[in-house]
Amino acid sequence: MHSFQTQSPVPQRFEDVDGVLSFLWLELTNRCNLQCVHCYTESSPRTGDRDVLTAGDYEAVMSEAYSLGCRQVQLIGGEPQLNPEFKTILRRAVELGFEFVEVFTNLSRLDEETIEFSARNGVHFATSVYSADPATHDAVTTVRGSHRRTIANLKRLIDNGVQTRAGVLAINEDGEAAERTRQFLADLGVAGPIRTSEVRQFGRGQQLLGEEASLSGLCGHCWNGKLAVAPDGQVFPCVMARDWVVGDVLDETLAELLRGDRLAQVRREIHDTVWRRKTVTASCPECPQTCNPDLSCPCDPLICPQSCEPQGCDPYIMCSPYIHKVLPE
């Protein structure tokens, strides 16, 4: 028996996840002007052929998600700003009443209208920086000048009071260099914890690491009320779990997907084989408490690294779906 609440809490026990949607990723395009060496979606300037959903489709998905109790949405890509209806979709997310709206972008492009709208309406932004050194960063994105544009637009967001987080994905740097990059971001005014993550074995990351995609590469938290919708309509438990499709929004409603056996089976497998293993010894560095034997975590979910929610866990540690891309100005 499935029931949908007015507002879905983030489940802490698997028994409570049935029918719950608490967080939604919307991939607005698979196209990106960058071609990062580790990209988990394998995006590039030439991969927009998988973009099928219209602005109307995205609005319908958001509307239904909201009616099912979801109050958190992230617009991601590819580079989400490359969707020609990006501003329409962003505005609609705000109008629907989502309490948390975030744009994950590489910030190589950003116009004043988007900044002003975001500042007025509490829209959050997130990005990744690969090095304080422009040449090292650009070697990862494979686009010269991407570091300069990203940092310039990061400063613009901060200066305009838009809540923006940034993390470090260290690929061509050692620990000391990564720490310098974190300090570089802190000096720019980036608030909150700035952490470093590793490449995950998804997309191009498989070739980079010499490993095939597997459930063990997931953070493990995507069993608890999350869904990701790709530009072609396919649905996954999270943006990293692309090999575990649970449905298609062009064929089924979100309510039907949440009731479906495929989602229930994948959530159970992630919970039992990934989450349980990681939470047995997990603790939250920012709080003194460790996760309880029942696998619920008593610390603030906004800082616990076991959480895949972008405003919570460091998406750059366990939830590096937040590895992004972007287009030249």
Short mmCIF file of C-alpha atoms in Angstrom, two decimals:
data_model
loop_
_atom_site.label_atom_id
_atom_site.label_comp_id
_atom_site.label_asym_id
_atom_site.label_seq_id
_atom_site.Cartn_x
_atom_site.Cartn_y
_atom_site.Cartn_z
CA MET A 1 0.00 0.00 0.00
CA HIS A 2 1.55 3.28 -1.11
CA SER A 3 0.71 6.63 0.37
CA PHE A 4 1.96 10.06 -0.66
CA GLN A 5 2.34 12.74 1.96
CA THR A 6 1.99 16.49 1.48
CA GLN A 7 5.72 16.82 2.03
CA SER A 8 7.99 13.80 1.87
CA PRO A 9 10.58 13.54 4.64
CA VAL A 10 13.95 12.03 3.85
CA PRO A 11 13.56 8.39 4.93
CA GLN A 12 16.07 7.08 7.45
CA ARG A 13 14.85 3.48 7.36
CA PHE A 14 14.23 1.38 4.29
CA GLU A 15 10.81 0.50 5.66
CA ASP A 16 9.81 4.15 5.27
CA VAL A 17 10.92 4.68 1.66
CA ASP A 18 7.98 3.05 -0.10
CA GLY A 19 6.42 5.62 -2.44
CA VAL A 20 8.59 8.49 -1.22
CA LEU A 21 10.10 11.19 -3.44
CA SER A 22 12.02 13.75 -1.44
CA PHE A 23 14.63 14.92 -3.95
CA LEU A 24 14.61 15.22 -7.75
CA TRP A 25 17.44 15.72 -10.23
CA LEU A 26 16.40 17.04 -13.65
CA GLU A 27 19.04 16.74 -16.35
CA LEU A 28 18.09 19.49 -18.80
CA THR A 29 20.49 18.42 -21.54
CA ASN A 30 23.25 15.97 -22.16
CA ARG A 31 25.12 18.55 -24.24
CA CYS A 32 28.09 20.40 -22.83
CA ASN A 33 30.69 22.71 -24.27
CA LEU A 34 33.35 21.07 -22.16
CA GLN A 35 34.51 17.50 -22.51
CA CYS A 36 35.85 16.66 -19.08
CA VAL A 37 38.10 13.63 -18.93
CA HIS A 38 36.12 12.06 -16.07
CA CYS A 39 32.54 13.01 -17.04
CA TYR A 40 30.05 10.46 -15.73
CA THR A 41 27.50 11.35 -18.46
CA GLU A 42 30.15 11.42 -21.21
CA SER A 43 28.79 14.81 -22.27
CA SER A 44 30.34 16.93 -24.99
CA PRO A 45 29.29 19.57 -27.54
CA ARG A 46 28.04 16.71 -29.74
CA THR A 47 25.86 14.73 -27.32
CA GLY A 48 22.64 16.73 -27.51
CA ASP A 49 21.00 14.07 -29.69
CA ARG A 50 19.72 12.45 -26.49
CA ASP A 51 17.73 15.56 -25.54
CA VAL A 52 14.07 14.63 -25.98
CA LEU A 53 12.11 16.20 -23.12
CA THR A 54 10.50 19.59 -23.76
CA ALA A 55 10.03 22.43 -21.31
CA GLY A 56 6.44 21.23 -20.98
CA ASP A 57 7.64 17.73 -20.11
CA TYR A 58 9.96 19.07 -17.42
CA GLU A 59 7.20 21.25 -16.00
CA ALA A 60 4.84 18.26 -15.87
CA VAL A 61 7.47 16.18 -14.05
CA MET A 62 8.13 18.97 -11.54
CA SER A 63 4.43 19.55 -10.96
CA GLU A 64 3.80 15.90 -10.26
CA ALA A 65 6.90 15.63 -8.08
CA TYR A 66 5.66 18.56 -6.02
CA SER A 67 2.21 17.01 -5.67
CA LEU A 68 3.88 13.83 -4.41
CA GLY A 69 5.62 15.73 -1.62
CA CYS A 70 8.99 16.52 -3.21
CA ARG A 71 10.32 19.93 -2.17
CA GLN A 72 13.90 19.80 -3.47
CA VAL A 73 15.01 19.92 -7.09
CA GLN A 74 18.36 20.33 -8.82
CA LEU A 75 18.76 21.33 -12.46
CA ILE A 76 21.83 19.68 -13.91
CA GLY A 77 23.22 18.42 -17.24
CA GLY A 78 25.40 18.27 -19.31
CA GLU A 79 25.39 22.01 -18.88
CA PRO A 80 21.81 22.93 -17.90
CA GLN A 81 22.08 26.49 -19.21
CA LEU A 82 22.45 25.07 -22.74
CA ASN A 83 18.83 24.03 -22.73
CA PRO A 84 17.14 26.88 -24.67
CA GLU A 85 14.26 26.77 -22.16
CA PHE A 86 16.54 26.83 -19.10
CA LYS A 87 15.18 30.11 -17.73
CA THR A 88 11.59 28.99 -18.22
CA ILE A 89 12.21 25.74 -16.37
CA LEU A 90 14.10 27.50 -13.57
CA ARG A 91 11.33 30.07 -13.16
CA ARG A 92 8.70 27.34 -13.06
CA ALA A 93 10.58 25.43 -10.36
CA VAL A 94 10.46 28.55 -8.21
CA GLU A 95 6.80 29.26 -9.01
CA LEU A 96 5.77 25.72 -8.07
CA GLY A 97 7.06 26.35 -4.57
CA PHE A 98 10.06 24.05 -4.24
CA GLU A 99 11.85 24.96 -1.03
CA PHE A 100 15.27 24.17 -2.45
CA VAL A 101 16.14 24.90 -6.09
CA GLU A 102 19.74 24.50 -7.23
CA VAL A 103 21.50 24.82 -10.56
CA PHE A 104 24.59 22.69 -10.99
CA THR A 105 26.74 24.29 -13.67
CA ASN A 106 30.37 24.68 -14.58
CA LEU A 107 29.78 28.44 -14.64
CA SER A 108 31.54 29.06 -17.91
CA ARG A 109 28.49 31.08 -18.90
CA LEU A 110 26.10 33.12 -16.81
CA ASP A 111 23.97 36.16 -17.68
CA GLU A 112 22.78 39.01 -15.50
CA GLU A 113 19.12 38.02 -15.78
CA THR A 114 19.83 34.61 -14.26
CA ILE A 115 21.91 36.11 -11.47
CA GLU A 116 19.24 38.69 -10.60
CA PHE A 117 16.43 36.13 -10.68
CA SER A 118 18.41 33.73 -8.49
CA ALA A 119 19.30 36.42 -5.97
CA ARG A 120 15.66 37.53 -5.67
CA ASN A 121 14.25 34.02 -5.36
CA GLY A 122 16.81 32.17 -3.27
CA VAL A 123 18.03 29.91 -6.07
CA HIS A 124 21.26 28.09 -5.18
CA PHE A 125 24.19 27.37 -7.47
CA ALA A 126 26.90 24.71 -7.38
CA THR A 127 30.06 24.11 -9.36
CA SER A 128 33.31 22.18 -9.41
CA VAL A 129 36.85 23.48 -9.63
CA TYR A 130 39.67 21.15 -10.56
CA SER A 131 42.60 23.31 -9.57
CA ALA A 132 43.61 26.80 -8.51
CA ASP A 133 46.00 26.62 -11.45
CA PRO A 134 44.20 27.54 -14.71
CA ALA A 135 46.28 25.21 -16.89
CA THR A 136 45.61 22.21 -14.66
CA HIS A 137 41.88 22.94 -14.52
CA ASP A 138 41.68 23.44 -18.28
CA ALA A 139 43.50 20.15 -18.88
CA VAL A 140 40.61 18.38 -17.13
CA THR A 141 37.87 20.24 -19.01
CA THR A 142 39.88 20.08 -22.27
CA VAL A 143 38.78 23.65 -23.03
CA ARG A 144 41.27 26.51 -22.74
CA GLY A 145 39.97 29.46 -20.76
CA SER A 146 37.32 27.47 -18.87
CA HIS A 147 39.00 28.14 -15.51
CA ARG A 148 39.00 31.89 -16.10
CA ARG A 149 35.28 31.95 -16.97
CA THR A 150 34.25 29.65 -14.13
CA ILE A 151 36.09 31.65 -11.48
CA ALA A 152 34.85 34.98 -12.84
CA ASN A 153 31.24 33.82 -12.73
CA LEU A 154 31.71 32.25 -9.32
CA LYS A 155 32.79 35.66 -8.06
CA ARG A 156 29.75 37.30 -9.67
CA LEU A 157 27.38 34.94 -7.87
CA ILE A 158 29.07 35.48 -4.52
CA ASP A 159 29.16 39.26 -4.99
CA ASN A 160 25.41 39.25 -5.72
CA GLY A 161 24.54 37.21 -2.66
CA VAL A 162 23.54 34.02 -4.48
CA GLN A 163 24.18 31.00 -2.28
CA THR A 164 26.85 29.07 -4.11
CA ARG A 165 28.85 26.02 -3.17
CA ALA A 166 31.96 24.71 -4.85
CA GLY A 167 34.00 21.58 -4.44
CA VAL A 168 37.30 20.25 -5.63
CA LEU A 169 37.63 17.19 -7.80
CA ALA A 170 41.32 16.39 -7.71
CA ILE A 171 42.41 14.54 -10.84
CA ASN A 172 45.85 15.85 -11.77
CA GLU A 173 46.81 17.10 -8.31
CA ASP A 174 48.24 15.63 -5.12
CA GLY A 175 46.82 16.25 -1.66
CA GLU A 176 48.77 19.44 -1.06
CA ALA A 177 47.73 20.93 -4.39
CA ALA A 178 44.10 20.03 -3.71
CA GLU A 179 44.34 21.76 -0.34
CA ARG A 180 45.67 24.88 -2.08
CA THR A 181 42.65 24.77 -4.38
CA ARG A 182 40.32 24.55 -1.40
CA GLN A 183 42.02 27.54 0.17
CA PHE A 184 41.80 29.38 -3.14
CA LEU A 185 38.02 28.86 -3.15
CA ALA A 186 37.70 29.90 0.49
CA ASP A 187 39.60 33.10 -0.27
CA LEU A 188 37.13 33.82 -3.06
CA GLY A 189 34.35 33.76 -0.50
CA VAL A 190 32.89 30.30 -1.12
CA ALA A 191 30.95 29.43 2.03
CA GLY A 192 30.51 26.14 3.82
CA PRO A 193 32.69 23.05 3.77
CA ILE A 194 34.88 22.84 0.66
CA ARG A 195 35.86 19.23 0.24
CA THR A 196 37.79 17.12 -2.21
CA SER A 197 36.41 14.08 -3.99
CA GLU A 198 37.70 11.34 -6.22
CA VAL A 199 36.77 10.29 -9.74
CA ARG A 200 33.98 7.70 -9.87
CA GLN A 201 33.92 4.72 -12.24
CA PHE A 202 31.04 5.95 -14.38
CA GLY A 203 31.08 7.31 -17.93
CA ARG A 204 34.56 8.44 -18.93
CA GLY A 205 35.65 7.77 -15.37
CA GLN A 206 35.68 4.09 -16.25
CA GLN A 207 38.47 4.57 -18.77
CA LEU A 208 40.30 6.98 -16.49
CA LEU A 209 40.29 4.51 -13.59
CA GLY A 210 40.38 1.30 -15.60
CA GLU A 211 37.27 0.08 -13.75
CA GLU A 212 33.80 -0.87 -14.90
CA ALA A 213 30.68 0.76 -13.48
CA SER A 214 29.25 -1.06 -10.48
CA LEU A 215 26.87 -0.44 -7.61
CA SER A 216 29.84 -0.22 -5.26
CA GLY A 217 30.79 3.05 -6.95
CA LEU A 218 27.62 4.73 -5.68
CA CYS A 219 27.52 6.66 -2.44
CA GLY A 220 24.77 4.29 -1.27
CA HIS A 221 22.31 6.96 -0.18
CA CYS A 222 20.24 7.03 -3.36
CA TRP A 223 17.80 4.45 -2.01
CA ASN A 224 16.11 6.98 0.27
CA GLY A 225 13.60 8.94 -1.76
CA LYS A 226 15.58 10.27 -4.72
CA LEU A 227 15.09 10.10 -8.47
CA ALA A 228 16.97 11.47 -11.49
CA VAL A 229 15.31 12.18 -14.84
CA ALA A 230 17.52 12.21 -17.94
CA PRO A 231 16.91 14.35 -21.06
CA ASP A 232 15.57 11.31 -22.92
CA GLY A 233 13.02 10.58 -20.20
CA GLN A 234 14.80 7.69 -18.53
CA VAL A 235 14.71 7.59 -14.74
CA PHE A 236 17.44 6.40 -12.36
CA PRO A 237 17.77 6.26 -8.56
CA CYS A 238 20.38 9.04 -8.85
CA VAL A 239 22.44 10.76 -11.52
CA MET A 240 25.33 8.33 -11.06
CA ALA A 241 23.17 5.21 -11.28
CA ARG A 242 22.63 5.42 -15.03
CA ASP A 243 23.12 1.69 -15.54
CA TRP A 244 20.10 0.95 -13.35
CA VAL A 245 17.13 2.39 -15.24
CA VAL A 246 13.85 2.16 -13.32
CA GLY A 247 11.46 3.69 -15.85
CA ASP A 248 10.69 6.45 -18.34
CA VAL A 249 8.60 9.56 -17.66
CA LEU A 250 7.35 9.49 -21.25
CA ASP A 251 5.71 6.13 -20.58
CA GLU A 252 4.81 6.29 -16.89
CA THR A 253 3.90 8.87 -14.29
CA LEU A 254 6.19 9.45 -11.32
CA ALA A 255 3.51 7.94 -9.09
CA GLU A 256 3.58 4.76 -11.17
CA LEU A 257 7.37 4.67 -11.07
CA LEU A 258 7.38 5.08 -7.31
CA ARG A 259 5.00 2.13 -7.04
CA GLY A 260 6.99 0.05 -9.51
CA ASP A 261 8.83 -3.16 -8.77
CA ARG A 262 11.94 -2.01 -10.66
CA LEU A 263 12.54 0.99 -8.39
CA ALA A 264 11.77 -1.02 -5.27
CA GLN A 265 14.22 -3.73 -6.33
CA VAL A 266 17.05 -1.30 -7.17
CA ARG A 267 16.53 0.71 -3.99
CA ARG A 268 16.65 -2.49 -1.96
CA GLU A 269 19.84 -3.64 -3.69
CA ILE A 270 21.57 -0.28 -3.15
CA HIS A 271 20.46 -0.18 0.48
CA ASP A 272 21.54 -3.72 1.28
CA THR A 273 24.76 -4.01 -0.72
CA VAL A 274 26.14 -0.46 -0.65
CA TRP A 275 24.50 1.65 2.06
CA ARG A 276 24.65 -0.94 4.83
CA ARG A 277 28.30 -1.66 4.16
CA LYS A 278 29.25 2.02 4.23
CA THR A 279 27.16 3.06 7.21
CA VAL A 280 28.43 0.35 9.51
CA THR A 281 31.59 2.36 10.05
CA ALA A 282 30.45 5.76 8.81
CA SER A 283 30.54 8.85 10.92
CA CYS A 284 29.93 12.50 10.20
CA PRO A 285 33.17 14.50 10.50
CA GLU A 286 31.34 17.72 11.29
CA CYS A 287 29.43 16.23 14.23
CA PRO A 288 30.53 13.96 17.07
CA GLN A 289 27.84 11.35 16.56
CA THR A 290 28.17 8.20 14.50
CA CYS A 291 25.42 6.59 12.49
CA ASN A 292 23.17 4.41 14.58
CA PRO A 293 22.90 0.63 14.29
CA ASP A 294 19.53 1.07 12.55
CA LEU A 295 21.42 3.04 9.89
CA SER A 296 19.76 6.37 10.68
CA CYS A 297 22.21 9.22 11.10
CA PRO A 298 21.61 11.57 14.04
CA CYS A 299 23.80 14.38 12.75
CA ASP A 300 22.58 17.30 10.69
CA PRO A 301 21.56 15.82 7.31
CA LEU A 302 22.79 19.00 5.66
CA ILE A 303 26.39 18.14 6.48
CA CYS A 304 26.44 14.37 6.77
CA PRO A 305 28.56 12.95 3.92
CA GLN A 306 26.33 9.88 3.73
CA SER A 307 23.58 12.03 2.23
CA CYS A 308 23.35 12.56 -1.51
CA GLU A 309 21.34 15.72 -1.19
CA PRO A 310 23.47 18.42 -2.78
CA GLN A 311 22.91 20.99 -0.07
CA GLY A 312 23.84 18.36 2.44
CA CYS A 313 26.53 15.85 1.79
CA ASP A 314 29.58 17.04 0.14
CA PRO A 315 28.59 16.13 -3.37
CA TYR A 316 32.26 16.08 -4.15
CA ILE A 317 33.03 13.27 -1.72
CA MET A 318 30.41 10.57 -1.86
CA CYS A 319 27.98 12.11 -4.30
CA SER A 320 30.18 13.27 -7.09
CA PRO A 321 27.33 13.26 -9.54
CA TYR A 322 28.09 16.90 -9.17
CA ILE A 323 30.87 16.74 -11.69
CA HIS A 324 29.84 19.22 -14.32
CA LYS A 325 30.45 20.67 -17.70
CA VAL A 326 29.65 23.92 -19.71
CA LEU A 327 29.66 26.00 -22.98
CA PRO A 328 31.97 28.78 -24.13
CA GLU A 329 30.68 32.31 -24.06
#
